[in-house]
Tab-separated table of C-alpha atoms and ligand atoms in Angstrom:
chain	number	residue	atom	x	y	z
G	147	MET	CA	84.098	54.667	90.071
G	148	LYS	CA	85.824	55.793	86.735
G	149	GLN	CA	88.635	57.957	86.875
G	150	LEU	CA	88.339	61.788	84.935
G	151	SER	CA	90.841	62.264	82.229
G	152	VAL	CA	90.763	65.544	83.012
G	153	TYR	CA	92.896	65.229	86.264
G	154	LYS	CA	96.713	64.399	86.715
G	155	CYS	CA	97.105	60.686	87.379
G	156	TYR	CA	98.708	61.205	91.539
G	157	ASN	CA	99.601	58.114	93.414
G	158	LYS	CA	99.945	59.897	96.458
G	159	ILE	CA	98.322	63.017	97.229
G	160	ALA	CA	97.325	64.238	101.170
G	161	VAL	CA	94.634	66.911	102.409
G	162	MET	CA	95.822	69.265	104.751
G	163	GLY	CA	92.668	71.006	105.877
G	164	GLY	CA	92.160	73.292	108.459
G	165	THR	CA	90.679	77.030	109.591
G	166	PHE	CA	94.208	77.953	108.489
G	167	ASN	CA	93.157	81.521	110.435
G	168	PRO	CA	95.681	82.053	109.175
G	169	ILE	CA	97.824	79.379	107.859
G	170	HIS	CA	101.294	79.797	109.824
G	171	ILE	CA	104.640	77.622	109.396
G	172	GLY	CA	103.314	74.832	111.858
G	173	HIS	CA	101.196	74.403	108.944
G	174	LEU	CA	104.048	74.540	106.685
G	175	VAL	CA	106.713	72.946	108.282
G	176	ALA	CA	103.732	69.632	108.640
G	177	ALA	CA	102.991	69.296	105.206
G	178	GLU	CA	106.201	69.673	104.002
G	179	ALA	CA	107.394	67.241	106.330
G	180	VAL	CA	104.646	64.500	105.501
G	181	ARG	CA	105.387	65.215	102.067
G	182	ARG	CA	108.802	64.223	102.007
G	183	GLU	CA	108.570	61.460	104.898
G	184	LEU	CA	106.182	59.455	102.341
G	185	GLY	CA	106.901	60.157	99.145
G	186	ILE	CA	103.427	62.369	98.606
G	187	GLU	CA	103.614	64.022	95.348
G	188	ARG	CA	100.893	66.890	95.918
G	189	VAL	CA	99.619	68.581	99.320
G	190	ILE	CA	96.282	70.063	98.701
G	191	PHE	CA	95.612	72.959	101.229
G	192	ILE	CA	91.643	72.855	101.832
G	193	PRO	CA	90.322	75.668	103.522
G	194	THR	CA	87.311	74.902	105.767
G	195	GLY	CA	84.121	76.400	104.721
G	196	ASN	CA	83.448	78.663	107.989
G	197	ALA	CA	85.986	80.346	110.232
G	198	PRO	CA	84.854	79.584	113.552
G	199	HIS	CA	84.390	83.614	114.480
G	200	LYS	CA	83.068	84.821	111.625
G	201	GLU	CA	80.626	82.008	109.883
G	202	ASN	CA	79.308	83.531	107.465
G	203	ASP	CA	81.563	86.082	106.507
G	204	PRO	CA	82.494	85.335	103.356
G	205	MET	CA	84.647	87.580	103.176
G	206	TYR	CA	86.585	85.897	105.857
G	207	ASN	CA	86.704	83.431	103.576
G	208	GLU	CA	88.603	84.866	101.270
G	209	HIS	CA	91.171	85.976	103.190
G	210	ARG	CA	91.611	82.423	104.526
G	211	TYR	CA	91.524	80.985	101.372
G	212	LEU	CA	93.971	83.772	99.532
G	213	MET	CA	96.611	83.743	103.483
G	214	THR	CA	97.224	80.011	102.153
G	215	VAL	CA	97.610	80.824	98.720
G	216	LEU	CA	100.255	83.478	99.800
G	217	ALA	CA	101.666	80.968	101.932
G	218	THR	CA	102.125	77.802	99.504
G	219	VAL	CA	102.425	79.375	96.182
G	220	ALA	CA	106.200	79.036	95.960
G	221	ASN	CA	106.298	75.468	97.120
G	222	PRO	CA	105.299	73.111	93.220
G	223	TYR	CA	104.423	70.218	95.076
G	224	PHE	CA	101.351	72.395	96.891
G	225	GLU	CA	98.343	73.288	95.579
G	226	VAL	CA	95.197	74.775	98.087
G	227	SER	CA	91.676	74.085	96.904
G	228	ARG	CA	88.569	76.343	97.240
G	229	THR	CA	86.086	73.350	96.976
G	230	GLU	CA	84.730	74.162	101.066
G	231	ILE	CA	85.194	77.252	100.935
G	232	ASP	CA	83.006	77.526	97.857
G	233	ARG	CA	80.413	74.755	99.342
G	234	THR	CA	77.486	76.103	99.727
G	235	GLY	CA	76.038	74.692	103.538
G	236	LYS	CA	77.740	72.743	106.130
G	237	SER	CA	81.145	71.471	105.048
G	238	TYR	CA	82.226	67.954	106.056
G	239	THR	CA	85.726	66.286	104.962
G	240	ILE	CA	83.846	62.747	104.030
G	241	ASP	CA	82.306	65.488	101.578
G	242	THR	CA	85.858	66.548	100.457
G	243	ILE	CA	87.532	63.098	100.037
G	244	LYS	CA	84.388	61.702	98.223
G	245	GLU	CA	85.042	64.399	95.795
G	246	LEU	CA	88.798	63.569	95.222
G	247	ARG	CA	88.336	60.355	95.044
G	248	LEU	CA	86.072	61.058	91.716
G	249	LYS	CA	89.053	63.356	90.772
G	250	TYR	CA	91.450	61.233	90.759
G	251	GLY	CA	90.389	57.722	90.991
G	252	GLU	CA	90.015	54.636	93.201
G	253	ASP	CA	93.951	53.580	92.942
G	254	CYS	CA	95.071	57.162	94.234
G	255	ASN	CA	96.650	56.919	97.980
G	256	ILE	CA	94.925	59.858	99.871
G	257	TYR	CA	95.840	60.815	102.924
G	258	PHE	CA	94.655	62.989	105.651
G	259	ILE	CA	97.471	65.040	107.632
G	260	THR	CA	96.034	65.981	111.148
G	261	GLY	CA	97.457	67.655	113.923
G	262	ALA	CA	97.666	65.978	117.211
G	263	ASP	CA	95.005	67.675	118.616
G	264	ALA	CA	92.944	66.959	115.494
G	265	ILE	CA	93.010	63.028	115.248
G	266	GLU	CA	91.182	62.786	118.841
G	267	GLN	CA	88.435	64.558	117.246
G	268	ILE	CA	87.870	62.300	114.253
G	269	LEU	CA	85.402	60.204	115.968
G	270	THR	CA	82.976	63.218	116.015
G	271	TRP	CA	83.106	64.047	112.467
G	272	LYS	CA	81.008	63.600	109.778
G	273	ASP	CA	80.409	59.206	108.992
G	274	PRO	CA	84.267	59.110	110.707
G	275	GLU	CA	83.996	55.024	109.802
G	276	GLU	CA	83.073	55.757	106.248
G	277	LEU	CA	85.984	58.250	106.449
G	278	LEU	CA	88.367	55.786	108.226
G	279	SER	CA	87.583	53.748	105.171
G	280	ILE	CA	88.115	55.700	102.508
G	281	CYS	CA	91.512	57.442	103.367
G	282	ARG	CA	94.496	57.072	105.085
G	283	PHE	CA	95.421	59.238	108.253
G	284	VAL	CA	99.150	60.619	108.995
G	285	ALA	CA	99.254	62.106	112.764
G	286	VAL	CA	101.909	64.676	113.178
G	287	THR	CA	102.738	65.622	115.930
G	288	ARG	CA	102.142	69.174	118.179
G	289	PRO	CA	103.709	70.303	120.808
G	290	GLY	CA	101.536	70.975	124.054
G	291	TYR	CA	100.422	67.369	123.502
G	292	ASP	CA	100.754	63.840	125.243
G	293	ARG	CA	102.659	61.575	122.984
G	294	THR	CA	100.740	58.484	124.691
G	295	ARG	CA	97.612	59.706	124.322
G	296	LEU	CA	97.840	60.481	120.872
G	297	GLU	CA	99.481	55.991	120.529
G	298	LYS	CA	96.170	55.603	122.514
G	299	ALA	CA	94.116	57.159	120.056
G	300	ILE	CA	95.886	56.549	117.025
G	301	ASN	CA	95.546	52.705	118.296
G	302	THR	CA	92.090	52.629	118.788
G	303	LEU	CA	90.987	54.004	115.868
G	304	LYS	CA	93.240	51.202	113.730
G	305	GLN	CA	91.038	49.007	116.577
G	306	LYS	CA	88.250	49.582	117.042
G	307	TYR	CA	87.373	50.935	113.225
G	308	LYS	CA	90.048	49.357	111.143
G	309	GLY	CA	91.670	53.238	110.152
G	310	ASN	CA	94.713	53.075	108.076
G	311	ILE	CA	96.459	55.733	110.424
G	312	GLU	CA	100.285	56.287	110.823
G	313	PHE	CA	102.270	59.037	112.917
G	314	LEU	CA	105.001	60.861	111.851
G	315	GLU	CA	107.087	62.739	114.205
G	316	VAL	CA	107.423	66.472	112.632
G	317	PRO	CA	110.175	69.114	113.944
G	318	ALA	CA	108.096	70.563	116.857
G	319	LEU	CA	106.746	74.055	116.767
G	320	SER	CA	104.640	75.490	119.443
G	321	ILE	CA	102.649	77.804	116.558
G	322	SER	CA	98.471	78.065	116.269
G	323	SER	CA	96.870	80.450	114.842
G	324	THR	CA	94.890	81.083	117.619
G	325	ASP	CA	98.639	82.381	119.170
G	326	ILE	CA	98.496	84.165	116.051
G	327	ARG	CA	95.277	86.113	116.301
G	328	ASN	CA	96.175	87.101	119.774
G	329	ARG	CA	99.554	88.779	118.969
G	330	VAL	CA	98.018	90.634	116.023
G	331	ALA	CA	95.750	91.682	118.590
G	332	ALA	CA	97.940	92.666	121.236
G	333	GLY	CA	100.190	94.192	118.789
G	334	LYS	CA	103.342	91.254	119.103
G	335	THR	CA	104.467	90.417	116.365
G	336	ILE	CA	103.895	87.399	113.991
G	337	LYS	CA	107.641	87.688	111.755
G	338	TYR	CA	108.582	84.437	110.938
G	339	LEU	CA	105.253	82.679	112.839
G	340	VAL	CA	103.849	82.865	109.276
G	341	PRO	CA	105.386	83.476	105.468
G	342	GLU	CA	105.748	87.020	105.019
G	343	ALA	CA	104.081	88.300	102.288
G	344	VAL	CA	100.825	86.417	105.043
G	345	GLU	CA	102.424	88.619	107.906
G	346	LYS	CA	102.091	91.455	105.196
G	347	TYR	CA	98.276	90.380	104.339
G	348	ILE	CA	97.240	90.616	107.929
G	349	LEU	CA	98.547	94.297	108.385
G	350	LYS	CA	97.589	95.361	105.042
G	351	PHE	CA	93.492	94.214	105.426
G	352	GLY	CA	93.876	95.046	109.455
G	353	LEU	CA	93.134	91.456	110.399
G	354	TYR	CA	92.867	90.575	114.039
G	355	PHE	CA	93.191	93.963	114.838
G	356	PRO	CA	90.767	95.619	117.491
G	357	GLU	CA	88.651	98.552	116.844
G	358	TYR	CA	89.868	101.793	116.418
G	359	PRO	CA	92.200	103.594	118.694
G	360	ARG	CA	93.737	100.402	117.082
G	361	SER	CA	97.072	100.886	119.347
G	362	ALA	CA	97.813	96.900	117.810
G	363	LEU	CA	97.497	99.057	114.583
G	364	ILE	CA	99.896	101.291	115.290
G	365	SER	CA	102.266	98.644	116.612
G	366	HIS	CA	102.809	97.142	113.316
G	367	ILE	CA	103.315	100.296	111.990
G	368	ASN	CA	106.035	101.203	113.874
G	369	GLU	CA	107.512	97.634	113.073
G	370	ASP	CA	107.356	98.290	109.784
G	371	LEU	CA	108.572	101.496	109.534
G	372	ARG	CA	111.745	100.393	111.572
G	373	ASN	CA	112.070	98.076	108.735
G	374	ILE	CA	111.545	100.259	105.717
G	375	LEU	CA	113.142	103.872	106.861
G	376	THR	CA	116.771	104.362	108.451
G	377	PRO	CA	117.426	104.496	111.563
G	378	LYS	CA	117.609	108.447	111.964
G	379	ARG	CA	114.216	108.582	110.145
G	380	PHE	CA	112.730	105.705	112.066
G	381	LYS	CA	113.619	107.813	115.097
G	382	HIS	CA	112.862	111.299	114.015
G	383	THR	CA	109.183	109.716	112.752
G	384	GLN	CA	109.468	108.599	116.921
G	385	GLY	CA	110.126	112.224	117.818
G	386	VAL	CA	107.066	113.900	115.432
G	387	ALA	CA	104.686	111.245	116.735
G	388	GLU	CA	105.385	112.029	120.623
G	389	GLU	CA	105.658	115.804	120.015
G	390	ALA	CA	102.149	116.139	117.758
G	391	VAL	CA	100.670	114.090	120.723
G	392	LYS	CA	102.415	116.826	123.192
G	393	LEU	CA	100.504	119.775	120.909
G	394	ALA	CA	97.864	117.988	120.580
G	395	HIS	CA	97.407	118.108	124.244
G	396	ILE	CA	97.851	122.163	124.676
G	397	TYR	CA	95.481	123.069	121.964
G	398	ASN	CA	92.973	120.625	122.416
G	399	GLU	CA	93.293	117.810	119.268
G	400	ASP	CA	92.748	114.265	119.186
G	401	GLU	CA	96.098	113.090	120.648
G	402	ASP	CA	95.464	109.228	118.565
G	403	LYS	CA	94.849	111.255	115.503
G	404	ALA	CA	98.234	113.434	116.477
G	405	TYR	CA	100.240	110.193	117.131
G	406	LEU	CA	99.444	108.405	114.228
G	407	ALA	CA	99.609	111.419	111.765
G	408	GLY	CA	103.026	112.294	113.009
G	409	LEU	CA	103.946	108.415	113.027
G	410	LEU	CA	102.702	108.331	109.577
G	411	HIS	CA	103.917	111.807	108.333
G	412	ASP	CA	107.680	110.227	105.954
G	413	CYS	CA	106.103	107.109	105.058
G	414	ALA	CA	107.183	107.491	101.607
G	415	LYS	CA	110.823	109.288	102.747
G	416	CYS	CA	113.421	106.565	102.110
G	417	TYR	CA	112.501	105.516	98.347
G	418	THR	CA	114.901	107.056	95.638
G	419	ASP	CA	114.154	109.618	93.395
G	420	GLU	CA	112.760	106.988	90.605
G	421	GLU	CA	111.261	105.109	93.391
G	422	LYS	CA	108.988	107.994	94.796
G	423	LEU	CA	108.049	108.796	91.036
G	424	GLN	CA	106.927	105.750	90.160
G	425	LEU	CA	104.940	105.212	93.687
G	426	CYS	CA	103.298	108.334	92.555
G	427	HIS	CA	102.183	106.664	89.525
G	428	LYS	CA	100.563	103.918	90.983
G	429	TYR	CA	99.066	105.338	94.132
G	430	ASN	CA	98.023	108.263	91.068
G	431	VAL	CA	99.137	111.285	93.357
G	432	PRO	CA	99.477	113.780	90.881
G	433	LEU	CA	102.732	115.899	90.189
G	434	ASP	CA	103.563	119.577	89.654
G	435	ARG	CA	105.551	121.654	88.053
G	436	VAL	CA	107.834	121.526	90.906
G	437	ILE	CA	107.772	118.289	92.149
G	438	LYS	CA	108.748	117.159	89.060
G	439	LYS	CA	112.153	119.222	89.646
G	440	GLN	CA	112.252	117.823	93.216
G	441	PRO	CA	111.264	114.700	93.221
G	442	ASP	CA	112.305	114.804	97.059
G	443	LEU	CA	108.497	116.989	97.516
G	444	ALA	CA	106.814	114.048	96.686
G	445	HIS	CA	106.871	112.304	99.888
G	446	SER	CA	104.626	114.029	101.967
G	447	PHE	CA	101.952	113.869	99.344
G	448	LEU	CA	102.819	110.276	98.265
G	449	GLY	CA	103.000	109.363	101.725
G	450	GLY	CA	99.235	110.764	102.039
G	451	ALA	CA	98.427	108.032	99.887
G	452	MET	CA	100.188	105.904	100.813
G	453	ALA	CA	98.573	105.850	104.541
G	454	LYS	CA	95.622	105.235	103.274
G	455	ALA	CA	96.053	102.615	100.851
G	456	GLU	CA	99.036	100.592	102.799
G	457	TYR	CA	98.073	101.215	106.804
G	458	GLY	CA	94.040	101.679	105.790
G	459	VAL	CA	94.120	105.001	107.522
G	460	GLU	CA	90.649	106.765	106.413
G	461	ASP	CA	90.491	110.141	108.020
G	462	GLU	CA	91.389	113.097	105.616
G	463	ASP	CA	92.383	115.172	107.996
G	464	ILE	CA	95.010	112.869	108.952
G	465	ILE	CA	95.236	111.942	105.361
G	466	ASN	CA	96.006	115.587	104.940
G	467	ALA	CA	97.989	116.307	107.704
G	468	ILE	CA	100.274	113.836	106.444
G	469	CYS	CA	99.636	115.143	102.806
G	470	TYR	CA	101.312	118.631	103.386
G	471	HIS	CA	103.305	118.413	106.486
G	472	THR	CA	105.968	119.723	103.966
G	473	THR	CA	105.258	122.309	101.656
G	474	GLY	CA	102.250	123.392	104.122
G	475	ARG	CA	99.413	125.134	102.464
G	476	ALA	CA	96.350	128.762	103.535
G	477	ASN	CA	94.518	128.044	106.361
G	478	MET	CA	95.680	124.780	107.655
G	479	SER	CA	93.633	122.397	109.875
G	480	LEU	CA	94.409	122.617	113.413
G	481	LEU	CA	95.934	118.910	112.704
G	482	GLU	CA	97.568	119.986	109.544
G	483	LYS	CA	99.648	122.958	111.955
G	484	ILE	CA	100.443	119.945	114.496
G	485	ILE	CA	101.883	117.883	111.947
G	486	TYR	CA	103.768	120.474	110.657
G	487	ILE	CA	105.502	122.042	113.258
G	488	ALA	CA	106.173	119.078	115.431
G	489	ASP	CA	108.367	117.829	112.272
G	490	TYR	CA	110.290	121.252	112.851
G	491	ILE	CA	110.660	120.946	116.738
G	492	GLU	CA	110.474	117.383	117.688
G	493	PRO	CA	113.446	116.561	119.840
G	494	ASN	CA	115.822	114.687	117.921
G	495	ARG	CA	115.888	117.592	115.867
G	496	GLU	CA	119.994	118.821	115.421
G	497	TYR	CA	120.215	122.778	116.420
G	498	PHE	CA	120.206	125.190	113.724
G	499	PRO	CA	119.565	128.761	113.658
G	500	GLY	CA	115.825	129.551	114.604
G	501	LEU	CA	114.830	126.570	116.333
G	502	GLU	CA	114.262	126.943	119.588
G	503	GLU	CA	112.254	129.954	118.712
G	504	VAL	CA	109.711	127.916	116.851
G	505	ARG	CA	110.239	126.017	119.561
G	506	GLN	CA	108.800	128.391	122.249
G	507	LEU	CA	106.292	130.145	119.806
G	508	ALA	CA	104.727	126.298	119.266
G	509	TYR	CA	103.399	125.913	122.985
G	510	THR	CA	101.896	129.398	122.783
G	511	ASP	CA	100.769	130.628	119.568
G	512	ILE	CA	100.407	127.977	117.359
G	513	ASP	CA	99.601	130.186	113.872
G	514	LYS	CA	102.745	132.276	114.997
G	515	ALA	CA	105.124	128.788	114.706
G	516	VAL	CA	103.738	128.533	111.624
G	517	GLU	CA	104.267	131.789	110.200
G	518	ARG	CA	108.499	131.545	111.836
G	519	SER	CA	108.821	128.518	110.057
G	520	LEU	CA	106.928	128.725	107.069
G	521	GLN	CA	109.339	131.868	106.652
G	522	ASN	CA	112.817	130.122	107.823
G	523	THR	CA	112.140	126.990	105.723
G	524	ILE	CA	110.961	129.494	102.436
G	525	GLU	CA	114.800	131.187	103.229
G	526	HIS	CA	116.662	128.131	103.900
G	527	ASN	CA	115.617	126.605	100.922
G	528	ILE	CA	116.080	130.056	98.284
G	529	ASN	CA	119.988	130.486	100.117
G	530	LYS	CA	119.743	126.338	98.236
G	531	LYS	CA	118.804	127.305	95.506
G	532	ARG	CA	115.618	125.332	95.043
G	533	ILE	CA	112.488	126.198	94.110
G	534	ILE	CA	109.804	127.753	96.342
G	535	HIS	CA	105.999	125.770	95.863
G	536	PRO	CA	103.498	127.926	95.503
G	537	LEU	CA	102.021	126.329	98.541
G	538	SER	CA	104.327	126.984	100.092
G	539	ALA	CA	104.498	130.812	99.316
G	540	ALA	CA	100.538	131.702	99.674
G	541	ALA	CA	100.841	129.608	103.005
G	542	LEU	CA	103.101	131.937	104.502
G	543	GLU	CA	101.572	135.406	102.832
G	544	TYR	CA	98.221	134.010	104.473
G	545	TYR	CA	99.495	133.764	108.274
G	546	ARG	CA	101.599	136.645	107.912
G	547	GLU	CA	97.732	138.231	107.407
G	548	GLU	CA	96.044	136.009	109.832
G	549	ASN	CA	98.606	137.151	112.978
G	550	ASN	CA	98.941	140.853	112.195
G	551	GLU	CA	95.045	140.858	112.458
G	552	LYS	CA	95.119	139.071	115.369
S	1741	ATP	P1	93.343	77.117	115.348
S	1741	ATP	O1	94.718	77.873	116.963
S	1741	ATP	O2	92.460	79.095	115.275
S	1741	ATP	O3	92.855	75.847	116.083
S	1741	ATP	P2	95.572	76.086	114.186
S	1741	ATP	O4	96.895	76.759	114.187
S	1741	ATP	O5	95.155	74.631	114.776
S	1741	ATP	O6	94.276	77.049	114.480
S	1741	ATP	P3	94.105	74.818	111.885
S	1741	ATP	O7	93.537	75.002	110.912
S	1741	ATP	O8	92.976	74.246	113.565
S	1741	ATP	O9	95.434	75.920	112.847
S	1741	ATP	O10	94.409	73.196	112.164
S	1741	ATP	C1	95.114	72.590	111.044
S	1741	ATP	C2	95.799	71.575	111.090
S	1741	ATP	O11	97.007	71.556	110.900
S	1741	ATP	C3	95.608	70.621	112.338
S	1741	ATP	O12	95.118	68.732	112.040
S	1741	ATP	C4	95.728	70.831	113.500
S	1741	ATP	O13	96.593	69.715	114.181
S	1741	ATP	C5	97.717	70.990	112.676
S	1741	ATP	N1	98.251	71.794	112.979
S	1741	ATP	C6	97.930	72.671	113.600
S	1741	ATP	N2	99.352	73.643	113.975
S	1741	ATP	C7	99.986	73.220	113.836
S	1741	ATP	C8	101.549	73.049	114.085
S	1741	ATP	N3	102.460	73.907	114.701
S	1741	ATP	N4	102.644	71.698	114.292
S	1741	ATP	C9	101.676	69.890	114.083
S	1741	ATP	N5	100.784	70.550	113.392
S	1741	ATP	C10	99.823	71.659	113.298
S	1742	MG	MG1	93.140	74.021	115.797
C-alpha cells in the first residue's frame, strides 16, 4: 500500500477509541502515560460513531466530539478524529485502523489503547483476528479490574490469535463516564474529574441533567455562583432564593421558578463596571442613558441575558424578574414583585431604616411592600446623588395609584 504524501510521516501513533460520553481525566492520564512510555508521536482520540444511549442523535455525537476537542486541545501530541462520528451506518474499529494504515503507510506502528475492561471484549469486535494482525494493542490498567484476569485475557489473545499486546500500568483513577453522568444527574460536583472546559460545556448545554425542574441544574448553578460571586454576595443570593420561595408559597406562585430567579438575580453583579459594559455588548443588552452613567445598574439586565445564554433559562417571566429586580417597573408580574421584594428583605440583609416595615408588608400586601421599598430606594438614591432610573419613577407612580384605589 502506498503512503499518501499529504500526511506527516510518523513511526508510532496511538489510537484512543471510546464513547467519551464525556471524556474524563482517566482517559487523558492513560493516553499521556502510553505516549510517554512507548514514545508515541501522536495520540489520535477517536470518538465512536454512536453513543450507547442516544443512538441516533447527531447533536449528541457533536457534543462528545467537541468535548474531546476541548479536553485535548492543550496537548500538542493529541488530536481528535471525526472519522467514526462522520461514518454513516455502523462503525467498526477495523475500518478505522485500515483507514489510518492507508493514511500513514505500512511502516507506521499503530497502537490501539484500551482499558482493562475493553481488552476482554476485543474478541466480540468485528474481524478480531485481522484487527490483531494489523495493529498493536496497549492494555492499560483500570481500577476495579482484576490484574490476573487481565493478564489471562492478554495471554489468550497473544497465544491464540498471535496478537501483539503490551500491558501498561497507568496511574489508577477510579473514574468512568457513567460515574460522571450519574454525578451530574444527582447534582454532585465533577470538578477536577473532567477538564474545566468540559465541565463548563456540560453545564452550558445542560448535558446529563434530568428534565426540568432540574434540581441538579440548580446545584450546578449554585456551584458556579459560588465561584463567580464574592462570599457575601453568594450568601445574599441564597437568602433571596429562599425568601422568594417563602413569598411564592404565600402568594401561590411557582416555587421552583421563584427559587431559580432568586438564585440567578445577581449572577452578573460581581463584574467590574468595565466588564459589565463589555458583557452587555456581548449579550446584546441595550444600554440607556442612565445605565451608561451608572453601569452597576446594568447587572440586572445583563443578569437576565446571562441566565438565558449561560444557564439555559427560557421562561420569560424568570428572565424579566431578573432584569427588573433593581429598577422595578410599572405593572410587574407576581414573580417580578416577589424577586424585587425578596431582594429587599432577605434575612442576611443588614439593618437599614424602613427594612422592618417592608418585611411586615411583604407577607400581607405585596403591592404595598413594593410601593414602600420603591419609595425608600428612590429617597436613598437621591441622597446619594444618583440618577433615578425612569423605570423606578414610573413604578412608584403606578403602585401609588394602585394602592390608593384599593
Ligand atoms: P462508560 O462508563 O460510558 O463506559 P468509560 O469511562 O468506560 O465510559 P469509554 O469512552 O468507554 O469511557 O472508554 C474509552 C477507553 O478508555 C476504554 O478503553 C476504557 O477502558 C478506557 N478508560 C476509561 N476510563 C479509564 C480509566 N479511568 N483508566 C484507564 N482507562 C480508562
Ligand atoms: Mg466504557
